[in-house]
Amino acid sequence: MATKKNININLKIWRQKNAKEKGKMETYKLDNVSTDSSFLEMLDQLNEQLVNNQQEPVAFDHDCREGICGMCSLYINGRAHGPDTGTTTCQLHMRKFKDGETIFIEPWRSKAFPVVKDLVVDRSSFDRIQQAGGFVSVNTSGNTIDANATPINKQDADKAFEAAACIGCGACVATCKNGSAMLFVGAKVSQYALLPQGQVEATQRVLNMVRQMDEEGFGNCTNTGACEVECPKGISLENIARMNREYLKASMK
Amino acid sequence: MAKSAFLKSSIAKKYWMALTGLFLCLFLVGHLIGNLQLFKSGYEGALQFNKYALFMTTNPLIKIMSYVTYISILFHAIDGIYLAIQNKKARPVAYAMNNSSANTSFSSRNMAVLGTLVLFFIATHMINFWAKMKFGTGMPLLVKEIVDPNVGAKQYMLIATPESPQQNVPVQGPVFDNNILKKQPIADIYIDGNKIVNKKNNDVLFEGYKDLHKLTISFFKSKARLFNVIPNEGLVFTIFYVLSMAILGFHLWHGFQSAFQSLGINNKFTPAIKTFGKLFSVIVPILFAIIPVYIHFILK
Amino acid sequence: MALDSKIPQGHISEKWTNHKNNLKLVAPNNRPKIDVIVVGTGLAGASAAASLGEMGYNVKAFCFQDSPRRAHSIAAQGGINAAKNYQNDGDSTYRLFYDTIKGGDYRAREANVHRLAEVSANIIDQCVAQGVPFARDYGGLLDNRSFGGTQVQRTFYAAGQTGQQLLLGAYSALSRQIGLGNVKMYNRHEMLDLVQVDGKARGIIARNLITGELERHSAHAVIIATGGYGNVYFLSTNAMGSNVTAAWKIHKKGAHFANPCYVQIHPTCIPVHGTNQSKLTLMSESLRNSGRIWVPAKIEDAEAIRAGKLKPTQIAEEDRDYYLERRYPAFGNLVPRDVASRAAKERCDAGYGIEANDTNEGVYLDFASEIISKGKQAAYTQGDHNPSDAKIQELGKKWVEEKYGNLFTMYEKITDENPYETPMKIYPAVHYTMGGVWVDYNLMSSIPGCFVAGEANFSDHGANRLGASALMQGLADGYFVLPYTVSNYLADEIRTGKISTDSPEFVEAENAVRQSIDQFINNKGTKSVDYFHKKLGLIMWNKVGMARNEKGLTEAIEEIGKLREEFYNDVFVPGAANEFNQELEKALRVADFMELGQLMAKDALLRKESCGGHFREEYQDAEGETLRDDENFAYVAAWEYNGSDASKSVLHKEELKYEFIKIAARNYK
């Protein structure tokens, strides 16, 4: 709103027909991109141009476009969710780019996130980790105890919330040079470890979730800290440390 | 499942890397304290250093620690290589464009390469010093040079350890080792490590100090050609050691504080741990590196 | 077919309890023999699938996203209502019931709303037990905030991400059931038709969005929980993928579609910036707790601001028009959404808008007063009884950041303006659709065995939804209503046995879907799907938007009809049917929006009154407030499908009887 300006850009985009076929980087030129546009609106514009030329548009994942659903991904100019920090790709705006700039756009790269098409990857490995233990085993009877029966220290509740703010986008895996999912798993383990409701199953939860994570083919954490920097929700490395503690505790039992 | 996972799972591997890494940091400190004694010059320095070396090779507790160190180095290296291979597999297709310097330090991204270089250094270092000290048959024994003020001539004395059956023994030259025995055979004795033994009954006649001090000084001051090609090998060694310590520094720069994170320690002390780790990773390698520089360039 | 709402007899406060006691049950050993399909995994769908799976039914859940956790419930910001009365400010089940009926402008079904209020407290208990990290106070107890249309604090929240936390809670419950094998999850699958056998819902045809394969899935009951249809406007706060398709398909198969014209235009969204804009971003209603809405009182100031010659901070206090506080002193900035939206439109139409876009549509949401007042308070608690202005500003901003930090960051990312320093610019945008598939008290549509839950049904919000009530309804339906009512239906199905997908009904349904897909692929037109969607959106926004009139609505019906024809003739869908094809997905959805849009206009045209989100310019009082016609329009308009031309749809009326609440004019003054 503040600055109305249009720029012309060059795009280098990964194109891959499907999971089986090999892909490659393709170059596109896109003119008159408003700097007030979001990055995905820029891709919409590109796709409109492609469709109008009877070409196949670029497939990319997106849904809420307000940075909360975690569906959008994209490795932009060598960084997960692009050059801005604390944002998802859908919140990234074209004012962060210069006129005439060449922008690289690639899918998340991880063995556990196989490419579906172009920039779309399959992140169901995250779901399977969640299914292995990312829950509190409480039935939906509504006959649980009153919500205020167990006071929870505000600091713990706030920390649990901060961990729970993870949107499951996979940027941590994408940016990690080892393709490790520890920030994602650490955040989920932490959320429950910090709350009394999660204590009961703490041992099994951390063991099962880590086992599933390892089985999915994610790499190992070497504490480079890239995930924390690139996480659009600012999930802290503290959560990985907490998971390490929880795992140690669980293993001793 | 808990038991097996404790060795195999990704998190368990982190614990082991951290534990062995931190232990090796401790080892570095011990090693450094020993090395710093090289700054003490003259006979007194040599005696102290060699006494220390003898203690380090014979004390049973230290022996146990040394085995832990060997195992740590091996485990740290093997586990590290294994992790690196696994991590490589986790990303089969690389990014065409990757701006990793935007979110990580050089050290953290290159731990495997840095570690491999450090391992290479450790290997050469052990061949040149540790192996000679431990298995080498040519280690000289500590000889003290005494100038008799009355006569003005130099005399040489083989220095005995407190355990030695015989007290200090006069010898011919400034160096006493197996080569001397080979050149001018002295009847009925041989050198076994730091001991002079009677060939006939294997009685220990004398116990001296292996002169690691001399070995070290001559290593870095050597004017010989390395591989018979490169002149002034002492300078080459000095440069190699300084570079290796720089690499070690980078390895520690990430490794030290990373170990705490792996062990689940991330709390209000973390900033202090990080600062300490960075100081550690700068100061320790510099102190190590100063020694060869001092020997090569300054020590007379 | 006559509409039978199946409202139980008895006093309002006993209806649900009595009804539950009389519903039929399915014994645990019979449940695994029964299949249930749940389409959509938002709050309603995920909680329903989790609950039914946990009971032991064989559940198949479907979502078009790559994971059930992405459903758009996740984007709800402000909170969830519950009549807990934790704040001791006089709240009760009755009061929540009353507020919701009144907020809905007396166009909701009493019995449903009361049930919603009854189970609201259970929802909070349930979510806390699941590990949902709601905001707490320093005593460790749950915190509450205030929302529009109420005078109590009953809204539970988790910063500005309440929907996310609740959805992740439901997703975790669902994940647990998937892990246990009780629920089979189909990600990236889109339901494209309902299959009926002997009149009953017996399955669906779903397209695997990765392979393009059409799949037949059979079940003894089908639950549709696919959200609202706000994307008919193209620009809305809905997710890009939000669509009406599943709901529309069952409508086409016989389910009535109720009150399609009830659309909620949310007052606080970031204004439109340009033609390439793909969606509108909501700024939570909770901001109206702290922010004051205003426009310049002088038209020349508004002009100067639009021209960039004046900054909002330069306008003196006396030259500002806090129009909500002026018009509605009792509720002030916390009037219900429809009222706030219309008031913004009124000011902008009068020329006081401050946004420099094509339509000048924008008003200020200003936090300056709150920053000062909270800053002073904070300084005081720190023992500083005479704080400097800088200190007040610092502490005040800190307070605001803690409360709304993520929203402020989001605003700054999008607009490149710092809302701590300059007021936010906001404008109403399409947000929620109160209308939806008609359901009876059991949440079953007019198709036996086809249930509809959450935003996809019409049931609880009347003509306007109060803030923080959508989350409440989604979870109430999924956790606490459907498990009982679906079981009641399934009790008669224990002898049915596995339903074959080879029956002619399945074959026919699949062929019909294939045909419609092939039609798009082979069409080879010249224009993109978005081109038509944007055109449709513009018609809808201009003529079926915040203010409607007979002329506009009549035109809209005609224009949409023409546009639909053009769409089928000239749309170009690249790629093939048997592959991942996002353009095809969009085309199939827009095709349904084209029919729905027309029905919305028709419904709006026929509803000759103003109520809640439906504002007919012909029916307003002297002060511009809505003028309801209870005598003639106190009914639910349930439409029966009769071909793609909605003007031929058949209207059925469900009279709304207010037995326990005295129907009155809504007054927030």
Short mmCIF file of N, CA and C in Angstrom, two decimals, chain C residues 478-551:
data_model
loop_
_atom_site.label_atom_id
_atom_site.label_comp_id
_atom_site.label_asym_id
_atom_site.label_seq_id
_atom_site.Cartn_x
_atom_site.Cartn_y
_atom_site.Cartn_z
N GLY C 478 -19.18 -31.84 16.00
CA GLY C 478 -18.34 -33.02 15.79
C GLY C 478 -18.15 -33.87 17.03
N TYR C 479 -17.90 -33.22 18.16
CA TYR C 479 -17.63 -33.99 19.37
C TYR C 479 -18.90 -34.44 20.09
N PHE C 480 -19.90 -33.54 20.12
CA PHE C 480 -20.98 -33.77 21.07
C PHE C 480 -22.37 -33.96 20.48
N VAL C 481 -22.53 -33.73 19.18
CA VAL C 481 -23.85 -33.94 18.60
C VAL C 481 -23.86 -35.15 17.67
N LEU C 482 -22.99 -35.11 16.66
CA LEU C 482 -23.00 -36.19 15.66
C LEU C 482 -22.81 -37.59 16.26
N PRO C 483 -21.91 -37.77 17.21
CA PRO C 483 -21.74 -39.14 17.72
C PRO C 483 -23.07 -39.74 18.19
N TYR C 484 -23.94 -38.92 18.74
CA TYR C 484 -25.24 -39.42 19.22
C TYR C 484 -26.21 -39.60 18.06
N THR C 485 -26.32 -38.55 17.24
CA THR C 485 -27.36 -38.58 16.22
C THR C 485 -27.02 -39.53 15.08
N VAL C 486 -25.74 -39.63 14.74
CA VAL C 486 -25.35 -40.55 13.68
C VAL C 486 -25.58 -41.99 14.15
N SER C 487 -25.24 -42.25 15.42
CA SER C 487 -25.46 -43.59 15.97
C SER C 487 -26.94 -43.95 15.89
N ASN C 488 -27.76 -42.97 16.22
CA ASN C 488 -29.21 -43.19 16.17
C ASN C 488 -29.64 -43.65 14.78
N TYR C 489 -29.07 -43.00 13.77
CA TYR C 489 -29.39 -43.38 12.39
C TYR C 489 -28.83 -44.76 12.07
N LEU C 490 -27.61 -45.00 12.52
CA LEU C 490 -26.92 -46.25 12.16
C LEU C 490 -27.50 -47.47 12.88
N ALA C 491 -28.25 -47.21 13.96
CA ALA C 491 -28.84 -48.33 14.70
C ALA C 491 -29.71 -49.19 13.78
N ASP C 492 -30.24 -48.59 12.74
CA ASP C 492 -31.06 -49.36 11.80
C ASP C 492 -30.22 -50.00 10.69
N GLU C 493 -28.93 -49.81 10.75
CA GLU C 493 -28.07 -50.29 9.66
C GLU C 493 -27.21 -51.48 10.06
N ILE C 494 -27.41 -51.99 11.26
CA ILE C 494 -26.49 -53.04 11.72
C ILE C 494 -26.63 -54.33 10.91
N ARG C 495 -27.75 -54.50 10.25
CA ARG C 495 -27.92 -55.72 9.45
C ARG C 495 -27.62 -55.50 7.97
N THR C 496 -27.29 -54.29 7.61
CA THR C 496 -27.12 -53.97 6.19
C THR C 496 -25.93 -54.70 5.58
N GLY C 497 -24.85 -54.80 6.33
CA GLY C 497 -23.65 -55.44 5.78
C GLY C 497 -22.87 -54.48 4.91
N LYS C 498 -21.74 -54.94 4.44
CA LYS C 498 -20.85 -54.12 3.61
C LYS C 498 -21.60 -53.66 2.35
N ILE C 499 -21.41 -52.44 2.00
CA ILE C 499 -22.09 -51.92 0.81
C ILE C 499 -21.15 -52.01 -0.39
N SER C 500 -21.64 -52.66 -1.42
CA SER C 500 -20.79 -52.87 -2.60
C SER C 500 -20.63 -51.57 -3.37
N THR C 501 -19.44 -51.38 -3.95
CA THR C 501 -19.24 -50.20 -4.79
C THR C 501 -19.41 -50.55 -6.26
N ASP C 502 -19.87 -51.77 -6.50
CA ASP C 502 -20.07 -52.19 -7.89
C ASP C 502 -21.50 -51.99 -8.37
N SER C 503 -22.33 -51.46 -7.48
CA SER C 503 -23.73 -51.31 -7.86
C SER C 503 -23.88 -50.27 -8.97
N PRO C 504 -24.97 -50.34 -9.72
CA PRO C 504 -25.18 -49.39 -10.82
C PRO C 504 -25.13 -47.94 -10.35
N GLU C 505 -25.56 -47.70 -9.10
CA GLU C 505 -25.57 -46.33 -8.60
C GLU C 505 -24.15 -45.76 -8.55
N PHE C 506 -23.22 -46.59 -8.09
CA PHE C 506 -21.82 -46.13 -8.02
C PHE C 506 -21.25 -45.92 -9.42
N VAL C 507 -21.55 -46.89 -10.30
CA VAL C 507 -21.03 -46.80 -11.67
C VAL C 507 -21.54 -45.53 -12.33
N GLU C 508 -22.82 -45.29 -12.15
CA GLU C 508 -23.44 -44.13 -12.78
C GLU C 508 -22.85 -42.83 -12.24
N ALA C 509 -22.71 -42.78 -10.92
CA ALA C 509 -22.17 -41.56 -10.31
C ALA C 509 -20.75 -41.31 -10.79
N GLU C 510 -19.97 -42.38 -10.86
CA GLU C 510 -18.58 -42.20 -11.29
C GLU C 510 -18.54 -41.73 -12.75
N ASN C 511 -19.38 -42.31 -13.57
CA ASN C 511 -19.39 -41.91 -14.98
C ASN C 511 -19.77 -40.44 -15.14
N ALA C 512 -20.74 -40.02 -14.33
CA ALA C 512 -21.18 -38.62 -14.43
C ALA C 512 -20.02 -37.68 -14.06
N VAL C 513 -19.30 -38.06 -13.02
CA VAL C 513 -18.16 -37.22 -12.62
C VAL C 513 -17.11 -37.20 -13.72
N ARG C 514 -16.84 -38.39 -14.26
CA ARG C 514 -15.83 -38.48 -15.31
C ARG C 514 -16.21 -37.60 -16.49
N GLN C 515 -17.48 -37.61 -16.79
CA GLN C 515 -17.96 -36.83 -17.92
C GLN C 515 -17.73 -35.33 -17.70
N SER C 516 -18.06 -34.89 -16.50
CA SER C 516 -17.91 -33.46 -16.25
C SER C 516 -16.43 -33.07 -16.27
N ILE C 517 -15.57 -33.98 -15.83
CA ILE C 517 -14.12 -33.69 -15.87
C ILE C 517 -13.65 -33.62 -17.32
N ASP C 518 -14.06 -34.62 -18.09
CA ASP C 518 -13.63 -34.66 -19.50
C ASP C 518 -14.12 -33.43 -20.26
N GLN C 519 -15.30 -32.98 -19.88
CA GLN C 519 -15.85 -31.82 -20.55
C GLN C 519 -14.90 -30.63 -20.40
N PHE C 520 -14.38 -30.44 -19.20
CA PHE C 520 -13.46 -29.32 -18.97
C PHE C 520 -12.14 -29.53 -19.71
N ILE C 521 -11.62 -30.76 -19.61
CA ILE C 521 -10.31 -31.02 -20.23
C ILE C 521 -10.39 -30.84 -21.74
N ASN C 522 -11.52 -31.27 -22.30
CA ASN C 522 -11.63 -31.21 -23.77
C ASN C 522 -12.16 -29.88 -24.29
N ASN C 523 -12.48 -28.99 -23.37
CA ASN C 523 -13.15 -27.75 -23.77
C ASN C 523 -12.28 -26.86 -24.64
N LYS C 524 -11.01 -26.78 -24.30
CA LYS C 524 -10.03 -25.99 -25.07
C LYS C 524 -10.51 -24.57 -25.35
N GLY C 525 -10.96 -23.91 -24.30
CA GLY C 525 -11.36 -22.52 -24.45
C GLY C 525 -10.16 -21.60 -24.46
N THR C 526 -10.40 -20.34 -24.13
CA THR C 526 -9.30 -19.37 -24.22
C THR C 526 -9.00 -18.69 -22.89
N LYS C 527 -9.88 -18.87 -21.89
CA LYS C 527 -9.67 -18.09 -20.66
C LYS C 527 -9.48 -19.01 -19.45
N SER C 528 -8.71 -18.47 -18.50
CA SER C 528 -8.40 -19.27 -17.32
C SER C 528 -9.61 -19.36 -16.39
N VAL C 529 -9.55 -20.33 -15.50
CA VAL C 529 -10.62 -20.49 -14.52
C VAL C 529 -10.73 -19.24 -13.65
N ASP C 530 -9.57 -18.71 -13.24
CA ASP C 530 -9.57 -17.53 -12.38
C ASP C 530 -10.26 -16.34 -13.02
N TYR C 531 -10.12 -16.23 -14.32
CA TYR C 531 -10.76 -15.13 -15.03
C TYR C 531 -12.26 -15.14 -14.74
N PHE C 532 -12.85 -16.32 -14.83
CA PHE C 532 -14.30 -16.42 -14.59
C PHE C 532 -14.62 -16.27 -13.10
N HIS C 533 -13.76 -16.84 -12.29
CA HIS C 533 -14.01 -16.76 -10.85
C HIS C 533 -13.98 -15.30 -10.38
N LYS C 534 -13.03 -14.55 -10.89
CA LYS C 534 -12.94 -13.14 -10.50
C LYS C 534 -14.16 -12.37 -10.97
N LYS C 535 -14.62 -12.70 -12.19
CA LYS C 535 -15.81 -12.02 -12.72
C LYS C 535 -17.03 -12.32 -11.86
N LEU C 536 -17.16 -13.58 -11.50
CA LEU C 536 -18.27 -13.98 -10.65
C LEU C 536 -18.18 -13.25 -9.31
N GLY C 537 -16.97 -13.20 -8.77
CA GLY C 537 -16.76 -12.54 -7.50
C GLY C 537 -17.18 -11.09 -7.53
N LEU C 538 -16.85 -10.44 -8.61
CA LEU C 538 -17.18 -9.01 -8.73
C LEU C 538 -18.70 -8.79 -8.77
N ILE C 539 -19.39 -9.64 -9.51
CA ILE C 539 -20.85 -9.54 -9.55
C ILE C 539 -21.41 -9.74 -8.15
N MET C 540 -20.90 -10.77 -7.49
CA MET C 540 -21.40 -11.10 -6.16
C MET C 540 -21.15 -9.96 -5.18
N TRP C 541 -19.93 -9.42 -5.20
CA TRP C 541 -19.56 -8.37 -4.24
C TRP C 541 -20.39 -7.10 -4.49
N ASN C 542 -20.55 -6.76 -5.74
CA ASN C 542 -21.26 -5.52 -6.05
C ASN C 542 -22.77 -5.63 -5.88
N LYS C 543 -23.31 -6.80 -6.16
CA LYS C 543 -24.77 -6.90 -6.19
C LYS C 543 -25.36 -7.83 -5.14
N VAL C 544 -24.55 -8.73 -4.61
CA VAL C 544 -25.05 -9.61 -3.56
C VAL C 544 -24.13 -9.46 -2.34
N GLY C 545 -23.63 -8.25 -2.13
CA GLY C 545 -22.64 -8.02 -1.09
C GLY C 545 -23.25 -7.45 0.17
N MET C 546 -22.63 -6.38 0.68
CA MET C 546 -23.02 -5.84 1.97
C MET C 546 -24.38 -5.16 1.93
N ALA C 547 -24.71 -4.56 0.80
CA ALA C 547 -26.02 -3.92 0.67
C ALA C 547 -26.61 -4.38 -0.65
N ARG C 548 -27.85 -4.82 -0.57
CA ARG C 548 -28.47 -5.42 -1.76
C ARG C 548 -29.76 -4.70 -2.08
N ASN C 549 -30.15 -4.72 -3.35
CA ASN C 549 -31.47 -4.20 -3.70
C ASN C 549 -32.05 -5.00 -4.85
N GLU C 550 -33.31 -4.82 -5.05
CA GLU C 550 -34.02 -5.66 -6.01
C GLU C 550 -33.40 -5.59 -7.40
N LYS C 551 -33.06 -4.39 -7.81
CA LYS C 551 -32.52 -4.22 -9.15
C LYS C 551 -31.21 -5.00 -9.31
#
